[in-house]
PDB file of C-alpha atoms and ligand atoms in Angstrom:
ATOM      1  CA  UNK A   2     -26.019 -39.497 -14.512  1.00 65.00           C
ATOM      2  CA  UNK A   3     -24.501 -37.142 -11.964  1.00 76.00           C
ATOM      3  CA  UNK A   4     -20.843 -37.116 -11.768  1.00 81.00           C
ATOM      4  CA  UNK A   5     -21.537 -37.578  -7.979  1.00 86.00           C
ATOM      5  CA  UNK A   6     -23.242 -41.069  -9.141  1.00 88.00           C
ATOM      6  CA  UNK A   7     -20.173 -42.457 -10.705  1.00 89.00           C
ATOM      7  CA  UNK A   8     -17.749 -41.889  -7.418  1.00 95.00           C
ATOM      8  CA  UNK A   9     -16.654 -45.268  -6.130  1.00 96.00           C
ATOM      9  CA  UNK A  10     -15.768 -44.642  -2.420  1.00 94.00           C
ATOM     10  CA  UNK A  11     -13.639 -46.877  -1.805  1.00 95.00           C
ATOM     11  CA  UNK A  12     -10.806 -45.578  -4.943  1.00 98.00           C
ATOM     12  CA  UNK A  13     -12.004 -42.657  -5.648  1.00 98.00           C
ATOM     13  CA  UNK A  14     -10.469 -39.375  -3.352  1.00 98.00           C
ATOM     14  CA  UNK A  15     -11.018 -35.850  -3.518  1.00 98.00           C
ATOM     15  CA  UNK A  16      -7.986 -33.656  -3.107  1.00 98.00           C
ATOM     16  CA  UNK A  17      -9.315 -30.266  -1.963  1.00 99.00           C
ATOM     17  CA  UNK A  18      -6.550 -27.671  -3.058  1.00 99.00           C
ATOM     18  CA  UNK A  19      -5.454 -24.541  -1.332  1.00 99.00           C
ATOM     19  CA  UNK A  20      -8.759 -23.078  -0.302  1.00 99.00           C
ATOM     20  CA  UNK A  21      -7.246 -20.318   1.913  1.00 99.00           C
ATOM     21  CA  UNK A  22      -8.137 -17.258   2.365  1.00 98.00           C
ATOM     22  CA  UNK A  23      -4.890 -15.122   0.871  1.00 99.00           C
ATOM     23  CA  UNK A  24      -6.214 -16.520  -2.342  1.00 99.00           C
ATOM     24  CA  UNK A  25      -9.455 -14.853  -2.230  1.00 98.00           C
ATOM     25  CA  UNK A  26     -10.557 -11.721  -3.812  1.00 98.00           C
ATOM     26  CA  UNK A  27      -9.440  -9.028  -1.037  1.00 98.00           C
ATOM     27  CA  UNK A  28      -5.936 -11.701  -0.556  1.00 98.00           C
ATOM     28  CA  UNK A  29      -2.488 -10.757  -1.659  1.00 98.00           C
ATOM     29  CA  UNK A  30      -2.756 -13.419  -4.484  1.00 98.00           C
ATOM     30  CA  UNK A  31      -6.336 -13.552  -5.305  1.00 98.00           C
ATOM     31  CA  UNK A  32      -7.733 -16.259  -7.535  1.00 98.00           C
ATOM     32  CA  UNK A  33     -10.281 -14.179  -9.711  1.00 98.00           C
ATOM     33  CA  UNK A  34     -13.497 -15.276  -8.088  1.00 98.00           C
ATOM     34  CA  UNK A  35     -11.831 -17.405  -5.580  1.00 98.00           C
ATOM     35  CA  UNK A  36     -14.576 -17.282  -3.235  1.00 98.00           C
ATOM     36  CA  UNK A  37     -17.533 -19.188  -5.487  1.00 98.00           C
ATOM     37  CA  UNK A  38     -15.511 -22.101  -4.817  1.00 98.00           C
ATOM     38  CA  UNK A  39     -16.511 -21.994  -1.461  1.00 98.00           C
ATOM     39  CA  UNK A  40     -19.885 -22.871  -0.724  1.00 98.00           C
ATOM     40  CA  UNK A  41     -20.159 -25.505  -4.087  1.00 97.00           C
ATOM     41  CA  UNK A  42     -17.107 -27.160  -2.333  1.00 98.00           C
ATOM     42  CA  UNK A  43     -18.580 -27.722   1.054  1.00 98.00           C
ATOM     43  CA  UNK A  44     -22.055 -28.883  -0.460  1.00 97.00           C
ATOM     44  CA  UNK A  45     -19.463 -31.591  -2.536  1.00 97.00           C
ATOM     45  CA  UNK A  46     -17.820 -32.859   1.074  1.00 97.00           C
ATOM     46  CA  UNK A  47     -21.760 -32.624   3.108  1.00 97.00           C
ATOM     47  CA  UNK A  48     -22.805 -34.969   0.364  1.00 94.00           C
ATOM     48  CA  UNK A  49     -20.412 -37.387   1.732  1.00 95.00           C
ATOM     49  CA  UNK A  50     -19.826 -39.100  -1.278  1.00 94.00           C
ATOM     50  CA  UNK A  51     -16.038 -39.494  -0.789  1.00 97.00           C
ATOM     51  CA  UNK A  52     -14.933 -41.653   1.897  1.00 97.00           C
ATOM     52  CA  UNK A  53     -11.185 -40.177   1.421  1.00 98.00           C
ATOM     53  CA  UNK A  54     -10.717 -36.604   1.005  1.00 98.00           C
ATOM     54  CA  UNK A  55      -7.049 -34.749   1.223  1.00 99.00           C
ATOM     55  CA  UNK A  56      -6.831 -30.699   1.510  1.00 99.00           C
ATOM     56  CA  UNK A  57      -4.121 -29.142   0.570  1.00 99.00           C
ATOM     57  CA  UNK A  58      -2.647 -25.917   2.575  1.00 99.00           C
ATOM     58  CA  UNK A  59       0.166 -23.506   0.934  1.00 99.00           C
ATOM     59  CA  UNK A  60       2.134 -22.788   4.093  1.00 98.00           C
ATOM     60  CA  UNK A  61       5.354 -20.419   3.498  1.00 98.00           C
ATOM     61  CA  UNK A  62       7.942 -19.499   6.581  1.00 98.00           C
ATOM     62  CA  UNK A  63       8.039 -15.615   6.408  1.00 98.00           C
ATOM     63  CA  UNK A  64      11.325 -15.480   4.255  1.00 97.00           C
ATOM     64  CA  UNK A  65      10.114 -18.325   1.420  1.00 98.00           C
ATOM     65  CA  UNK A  66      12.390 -17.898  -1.991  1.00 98.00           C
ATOM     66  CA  UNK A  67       8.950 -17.755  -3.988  1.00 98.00           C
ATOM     67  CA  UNK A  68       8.301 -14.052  -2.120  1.00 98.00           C
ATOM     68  CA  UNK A  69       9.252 -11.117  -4.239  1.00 98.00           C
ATOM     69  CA  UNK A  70      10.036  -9.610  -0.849  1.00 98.00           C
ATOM     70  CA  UNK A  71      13.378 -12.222  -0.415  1.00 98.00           C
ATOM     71  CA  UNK A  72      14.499 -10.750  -3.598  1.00 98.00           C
ATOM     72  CA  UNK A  73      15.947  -6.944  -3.233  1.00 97.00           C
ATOM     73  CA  UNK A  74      15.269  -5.488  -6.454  1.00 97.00           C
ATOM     74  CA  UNK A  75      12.266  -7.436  -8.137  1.00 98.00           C
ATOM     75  CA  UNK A  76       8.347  -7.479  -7.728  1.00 98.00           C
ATOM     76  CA  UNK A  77       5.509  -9.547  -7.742  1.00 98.00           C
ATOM     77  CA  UNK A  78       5.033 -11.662 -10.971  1.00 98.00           C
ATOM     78  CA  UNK A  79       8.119 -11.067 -12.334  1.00 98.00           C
ATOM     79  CA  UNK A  80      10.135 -14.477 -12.969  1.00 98.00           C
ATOM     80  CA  UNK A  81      14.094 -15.446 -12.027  1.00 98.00           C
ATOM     81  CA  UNK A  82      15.889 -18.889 -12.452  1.00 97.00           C
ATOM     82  CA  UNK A  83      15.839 -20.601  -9.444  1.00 98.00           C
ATOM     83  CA  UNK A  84      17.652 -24.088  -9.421  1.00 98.00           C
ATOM     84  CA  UNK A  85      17.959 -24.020 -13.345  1.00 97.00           C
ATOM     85  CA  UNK A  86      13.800 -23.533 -13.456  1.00 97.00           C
ATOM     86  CA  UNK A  87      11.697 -20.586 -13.884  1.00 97.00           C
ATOM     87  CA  UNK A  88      10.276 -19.553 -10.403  1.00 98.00           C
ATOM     88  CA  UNK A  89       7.513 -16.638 -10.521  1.00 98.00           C
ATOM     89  CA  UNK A  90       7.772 -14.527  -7.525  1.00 98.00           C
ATOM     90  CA  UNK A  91       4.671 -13.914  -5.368  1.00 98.00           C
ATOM     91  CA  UNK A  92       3.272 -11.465  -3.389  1.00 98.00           C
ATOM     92  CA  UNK A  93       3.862 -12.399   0.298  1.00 98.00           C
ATOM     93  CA  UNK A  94       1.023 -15.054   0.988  1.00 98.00           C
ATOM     94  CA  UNK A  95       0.144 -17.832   3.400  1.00 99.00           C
ATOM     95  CA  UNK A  96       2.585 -17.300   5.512  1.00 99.00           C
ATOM     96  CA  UNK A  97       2.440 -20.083   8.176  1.00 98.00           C
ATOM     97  CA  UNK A  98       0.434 -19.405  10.999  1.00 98.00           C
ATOM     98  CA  UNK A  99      -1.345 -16.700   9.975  1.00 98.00           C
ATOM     99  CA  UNK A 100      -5.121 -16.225   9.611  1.00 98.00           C
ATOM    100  CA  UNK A 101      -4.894 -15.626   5.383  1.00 98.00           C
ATOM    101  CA  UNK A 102      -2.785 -19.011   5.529  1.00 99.00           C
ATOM    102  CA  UNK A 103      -5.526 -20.655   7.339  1.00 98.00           C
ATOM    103  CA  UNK A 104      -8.230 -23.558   5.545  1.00 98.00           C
ATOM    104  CA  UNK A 105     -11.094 -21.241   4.674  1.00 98.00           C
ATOM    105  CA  UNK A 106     -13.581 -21.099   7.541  1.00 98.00           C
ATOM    106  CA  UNK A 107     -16.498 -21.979   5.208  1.00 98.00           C
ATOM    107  CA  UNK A 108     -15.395 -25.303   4.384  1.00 98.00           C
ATOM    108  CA  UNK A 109     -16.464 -28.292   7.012  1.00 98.00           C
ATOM    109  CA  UNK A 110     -12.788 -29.697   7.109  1.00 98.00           C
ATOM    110  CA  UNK A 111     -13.404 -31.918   9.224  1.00 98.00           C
ATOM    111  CA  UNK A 112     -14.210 -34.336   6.775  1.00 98.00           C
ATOM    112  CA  UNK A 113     -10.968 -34.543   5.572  1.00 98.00           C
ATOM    113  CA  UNK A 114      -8.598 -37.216   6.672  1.00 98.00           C
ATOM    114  CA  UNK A 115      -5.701 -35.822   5.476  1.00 98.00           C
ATOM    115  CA  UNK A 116      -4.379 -32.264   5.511  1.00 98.00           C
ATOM    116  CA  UNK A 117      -1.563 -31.667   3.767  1.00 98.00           C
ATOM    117  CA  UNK A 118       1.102 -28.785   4.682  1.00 98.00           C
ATOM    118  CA  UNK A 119       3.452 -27.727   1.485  1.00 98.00           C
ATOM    119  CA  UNK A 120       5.856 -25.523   0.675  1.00 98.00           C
ATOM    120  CA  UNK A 121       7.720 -25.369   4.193  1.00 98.00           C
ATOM    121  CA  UNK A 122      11.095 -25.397   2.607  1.00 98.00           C
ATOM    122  CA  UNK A 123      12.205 -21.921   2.560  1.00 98.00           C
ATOM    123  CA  UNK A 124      14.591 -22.785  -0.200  1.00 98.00           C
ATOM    124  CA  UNK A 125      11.767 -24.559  -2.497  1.00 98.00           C
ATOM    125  CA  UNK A 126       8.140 -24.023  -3.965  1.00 98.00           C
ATOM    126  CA  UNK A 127       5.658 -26.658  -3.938  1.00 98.00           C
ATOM    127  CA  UNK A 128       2.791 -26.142  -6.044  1.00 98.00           C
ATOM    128  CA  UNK A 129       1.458 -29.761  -6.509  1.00 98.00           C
ATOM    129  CA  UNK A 130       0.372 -31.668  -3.509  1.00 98.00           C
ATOM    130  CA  UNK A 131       2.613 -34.749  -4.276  1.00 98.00           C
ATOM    131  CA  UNK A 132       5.786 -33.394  -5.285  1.00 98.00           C
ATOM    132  CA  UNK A 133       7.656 -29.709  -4.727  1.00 98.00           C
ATOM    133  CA  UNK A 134       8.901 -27.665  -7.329  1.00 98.00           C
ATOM    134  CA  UNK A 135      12.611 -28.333  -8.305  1.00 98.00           C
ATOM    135  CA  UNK A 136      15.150 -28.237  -5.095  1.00 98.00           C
ATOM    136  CA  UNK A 137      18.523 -27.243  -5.064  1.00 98.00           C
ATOM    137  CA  UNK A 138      19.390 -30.684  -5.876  1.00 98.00           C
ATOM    138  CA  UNK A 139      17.967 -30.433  -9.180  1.00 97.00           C
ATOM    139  CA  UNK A 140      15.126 -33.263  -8.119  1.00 98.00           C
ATOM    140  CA  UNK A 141      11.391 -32.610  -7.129  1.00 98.00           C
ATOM    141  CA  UNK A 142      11.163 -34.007  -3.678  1.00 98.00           C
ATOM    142  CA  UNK A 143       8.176 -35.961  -3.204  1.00 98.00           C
ATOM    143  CA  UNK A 144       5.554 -34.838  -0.286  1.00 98.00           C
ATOM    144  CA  UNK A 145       4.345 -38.842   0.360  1.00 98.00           C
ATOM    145  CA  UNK A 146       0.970 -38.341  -1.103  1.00 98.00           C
ATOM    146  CA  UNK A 147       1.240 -40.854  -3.602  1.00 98.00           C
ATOM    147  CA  UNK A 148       2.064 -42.993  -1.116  1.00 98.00           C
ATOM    148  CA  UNK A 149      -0.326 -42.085   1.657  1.00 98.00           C
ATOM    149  CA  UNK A 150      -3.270 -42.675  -1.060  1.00 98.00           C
ATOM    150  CA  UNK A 151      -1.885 -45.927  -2.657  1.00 98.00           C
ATOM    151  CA  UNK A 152      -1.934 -47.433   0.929  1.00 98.00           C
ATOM    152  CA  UNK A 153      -5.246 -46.680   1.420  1.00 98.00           C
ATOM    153  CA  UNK A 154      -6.268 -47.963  -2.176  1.00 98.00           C
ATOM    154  CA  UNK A 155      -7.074 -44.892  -4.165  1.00 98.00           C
ATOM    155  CA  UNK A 156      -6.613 -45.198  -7.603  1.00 98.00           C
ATOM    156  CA  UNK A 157      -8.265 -42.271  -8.868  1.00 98.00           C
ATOM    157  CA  UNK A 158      -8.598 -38.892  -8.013  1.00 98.00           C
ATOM    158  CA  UNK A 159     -10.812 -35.749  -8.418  1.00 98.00           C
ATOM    159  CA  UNK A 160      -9.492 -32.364  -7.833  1.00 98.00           C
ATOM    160  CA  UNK A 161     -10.657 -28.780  -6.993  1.00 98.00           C
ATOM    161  CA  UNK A 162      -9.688 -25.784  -5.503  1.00 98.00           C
ATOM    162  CA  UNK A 163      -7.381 -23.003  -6.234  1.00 98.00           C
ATOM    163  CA  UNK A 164      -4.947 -22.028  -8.150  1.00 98.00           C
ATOM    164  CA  UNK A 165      -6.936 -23.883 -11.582  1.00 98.00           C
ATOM    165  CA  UNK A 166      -3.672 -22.388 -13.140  1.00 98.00           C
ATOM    166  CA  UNK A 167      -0.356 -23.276 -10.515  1.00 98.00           C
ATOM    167  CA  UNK A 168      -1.436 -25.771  -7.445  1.00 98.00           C
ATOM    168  CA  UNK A 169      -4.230 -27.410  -9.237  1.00 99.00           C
ATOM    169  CA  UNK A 170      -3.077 -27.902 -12.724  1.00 98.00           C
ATOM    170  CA  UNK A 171       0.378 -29.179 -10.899  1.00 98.00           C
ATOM    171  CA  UNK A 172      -1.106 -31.398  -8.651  1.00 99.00           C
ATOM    172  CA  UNK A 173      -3.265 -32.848 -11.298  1.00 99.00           C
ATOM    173  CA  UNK A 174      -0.491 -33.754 -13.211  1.00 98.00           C
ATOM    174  CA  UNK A 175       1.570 -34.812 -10.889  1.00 98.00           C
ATOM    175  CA  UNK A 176      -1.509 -37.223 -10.149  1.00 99.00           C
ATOM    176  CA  UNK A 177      -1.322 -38.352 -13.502  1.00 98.00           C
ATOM    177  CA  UNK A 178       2.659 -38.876 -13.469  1.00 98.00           C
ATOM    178  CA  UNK A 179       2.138 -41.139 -10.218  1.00 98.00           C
ATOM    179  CA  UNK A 180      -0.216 -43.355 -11.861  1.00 98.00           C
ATOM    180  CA  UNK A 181      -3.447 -42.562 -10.851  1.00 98.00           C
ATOM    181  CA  UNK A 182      -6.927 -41.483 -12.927  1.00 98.00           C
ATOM    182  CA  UNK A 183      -6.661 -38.098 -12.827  1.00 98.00           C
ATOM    183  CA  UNK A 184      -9.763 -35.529 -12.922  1.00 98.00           C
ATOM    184  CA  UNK A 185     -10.055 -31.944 -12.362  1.00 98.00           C
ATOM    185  CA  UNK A 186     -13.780 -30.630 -11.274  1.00 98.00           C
ATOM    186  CA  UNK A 187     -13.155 -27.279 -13.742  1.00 98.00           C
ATOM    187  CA  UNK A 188     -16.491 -25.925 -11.848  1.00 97.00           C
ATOM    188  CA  UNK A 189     -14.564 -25.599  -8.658  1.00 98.00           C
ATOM    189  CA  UNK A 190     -11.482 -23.795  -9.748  1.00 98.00           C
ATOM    190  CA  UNK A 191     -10.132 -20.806 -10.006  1.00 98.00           C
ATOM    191  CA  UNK A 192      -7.438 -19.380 -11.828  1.00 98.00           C
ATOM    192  CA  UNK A 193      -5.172 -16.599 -10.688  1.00 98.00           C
ATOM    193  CA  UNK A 194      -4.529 -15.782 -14.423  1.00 98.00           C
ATOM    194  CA  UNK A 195      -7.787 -16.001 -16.010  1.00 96.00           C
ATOM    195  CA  UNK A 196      -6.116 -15.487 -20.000  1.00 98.00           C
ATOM    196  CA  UNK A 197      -4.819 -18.867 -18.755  1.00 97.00           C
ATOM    197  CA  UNK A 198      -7.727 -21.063 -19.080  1.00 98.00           C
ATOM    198  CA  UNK A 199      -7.626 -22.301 -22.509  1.00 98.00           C
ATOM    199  CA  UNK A 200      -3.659 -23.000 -22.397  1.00 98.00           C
ATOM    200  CA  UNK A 201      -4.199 -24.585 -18.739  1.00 98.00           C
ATOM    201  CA  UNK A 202      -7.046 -26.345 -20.746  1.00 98.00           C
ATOM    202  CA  UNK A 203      -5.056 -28.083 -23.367  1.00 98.00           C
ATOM    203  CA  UNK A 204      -2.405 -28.702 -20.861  1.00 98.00           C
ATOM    204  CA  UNK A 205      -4.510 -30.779 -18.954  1.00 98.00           C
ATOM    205  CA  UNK A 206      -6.076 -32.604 -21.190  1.00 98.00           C
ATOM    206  CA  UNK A 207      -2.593 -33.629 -23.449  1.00 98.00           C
ATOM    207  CA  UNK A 208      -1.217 -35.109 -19.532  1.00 98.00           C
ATOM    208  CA  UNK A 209      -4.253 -37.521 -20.089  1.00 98.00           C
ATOM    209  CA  UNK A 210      -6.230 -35.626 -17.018  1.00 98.00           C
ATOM    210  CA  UNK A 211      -9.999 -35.326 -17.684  1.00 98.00           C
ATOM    211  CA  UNK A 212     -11.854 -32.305 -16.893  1.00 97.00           C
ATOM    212  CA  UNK A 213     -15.543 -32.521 -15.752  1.00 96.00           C
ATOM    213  CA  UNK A 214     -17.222 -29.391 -16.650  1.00 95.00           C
ATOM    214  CA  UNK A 215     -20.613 -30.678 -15.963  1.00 90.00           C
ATOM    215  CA  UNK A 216     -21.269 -30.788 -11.600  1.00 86.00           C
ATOM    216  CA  UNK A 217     -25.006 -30.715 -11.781  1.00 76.00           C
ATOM    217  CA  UNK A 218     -26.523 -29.828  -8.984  1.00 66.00           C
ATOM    218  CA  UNK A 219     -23.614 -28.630  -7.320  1.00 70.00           C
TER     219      UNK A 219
HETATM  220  C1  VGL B 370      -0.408 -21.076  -5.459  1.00 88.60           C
HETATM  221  C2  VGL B 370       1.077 -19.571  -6.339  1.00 88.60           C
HETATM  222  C3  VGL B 370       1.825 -19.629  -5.188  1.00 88.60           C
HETATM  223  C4  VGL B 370      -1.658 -21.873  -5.650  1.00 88.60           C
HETATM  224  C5  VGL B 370       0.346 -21.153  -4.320  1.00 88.60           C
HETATM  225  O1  VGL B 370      -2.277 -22.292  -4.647  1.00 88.60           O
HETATM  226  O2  VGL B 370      -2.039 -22.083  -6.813  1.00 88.60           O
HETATM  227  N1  VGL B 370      -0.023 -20.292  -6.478  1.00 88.60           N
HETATM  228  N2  VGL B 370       1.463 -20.420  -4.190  1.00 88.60           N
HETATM  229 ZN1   ZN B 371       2.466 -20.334  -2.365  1.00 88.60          ZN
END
């Protein structure tokens, strides 16, 4: 049975992660092979098997703490304590309103209902979709997804997109944490540290997420 069989529209979502162009091969933070996400993930939303589907866009003001560039002295990938956790610092990416921060143009968005801005704070990372990375308050504020998809009756979702190591391994967990099924369509990720995989792997699986590593036709 296809994985596309088993899909229940009416709990089941897809939560479409970060597919934006500065995190494709020629981007300042390139997932490696970012871009063969692309075309599998729009066949997945013109099959119209998921009545709710959520993307999620990174969108940084210019001056975001998780730039190396708002840190005089450091580079990209290097890692400082930010709020008494370890932030990595990125290359300057998705900067809102720009065309690398935009929803890749080969994906037919319109058939999502929600799209979901993150990582506006300038003080605060968000890598997950439902909550940010920790705040100067110590907490993780929470973006409303949970809530958004427990009103409309999801109970289980299926993720893709990029980063397989940061946004979607984050969100996926978070997913778990919240109380839904969680799975992660491996297929349709990328990672921006490929070494990562098997660690990202394990990770996954002890948060009680299930990977899918057989799509099928897609
Ligand atoms: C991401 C690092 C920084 C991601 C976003 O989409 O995985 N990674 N911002
Ligand atoms: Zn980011």
């Amino acid at each position: 049975m296809s994985f596309l069989d088993s899909i229940d529209p009416r709990c089941d979502a897809l939560i479409v992660v970060d597919v934006q162009p500065d995190f494709m091969p020629g981007g300042p933070l390139p997932a490696q092979g970012g871009d063969e996400v692309v075309a599998p993930i729009s066949r997945l939303l013109d099959a119209d098997r998921f009545r709710h589907v959520v993307a999620t866009q990174d969108w940084h003001p210019p001056d975001h703490v998780s730039f190396a560039s708002s840190h005089p002295g450091r580079a990209p990938f290097e890692t400082v304590e930010l709020y008494g956790a370890e932030q990595v610092l990125w290359p300057d990416h998705c900067v809102q309103g720009t065309g690398g921060a935009q929803l890749h143009p080969g994906v037919p968005w319109e058939k999502a209902g929600l799209i979901l801005r993150k990582a506006t704070d300038p003080r605060v990372d968000s890598y997950s979709g439902f909550r940010e990375n920790v705040a100067p308050d110590g907490g993780r504020p929470s973006t409303g997804l949970a809530g958004y998809l427990r009103d409309i009756g999801v109970e289980s979702i299926y993720v893709c997109g990029v980063a397989r190591d940061y946004c979607v391994k984050w969100t996926a967990e978070d997913g778990v944490a919240a109380g839904f099924r969680v799975h992660v369509l491996w297929p349709l990720t990328r990672p921006v540290d490929g070494a990562a995989d098997e660690a990202v792997r394990r990770d996954l699986t002890r948060a009680g997420v299930t990977i899918v590593d057989e799509m099928d036709t897609l």
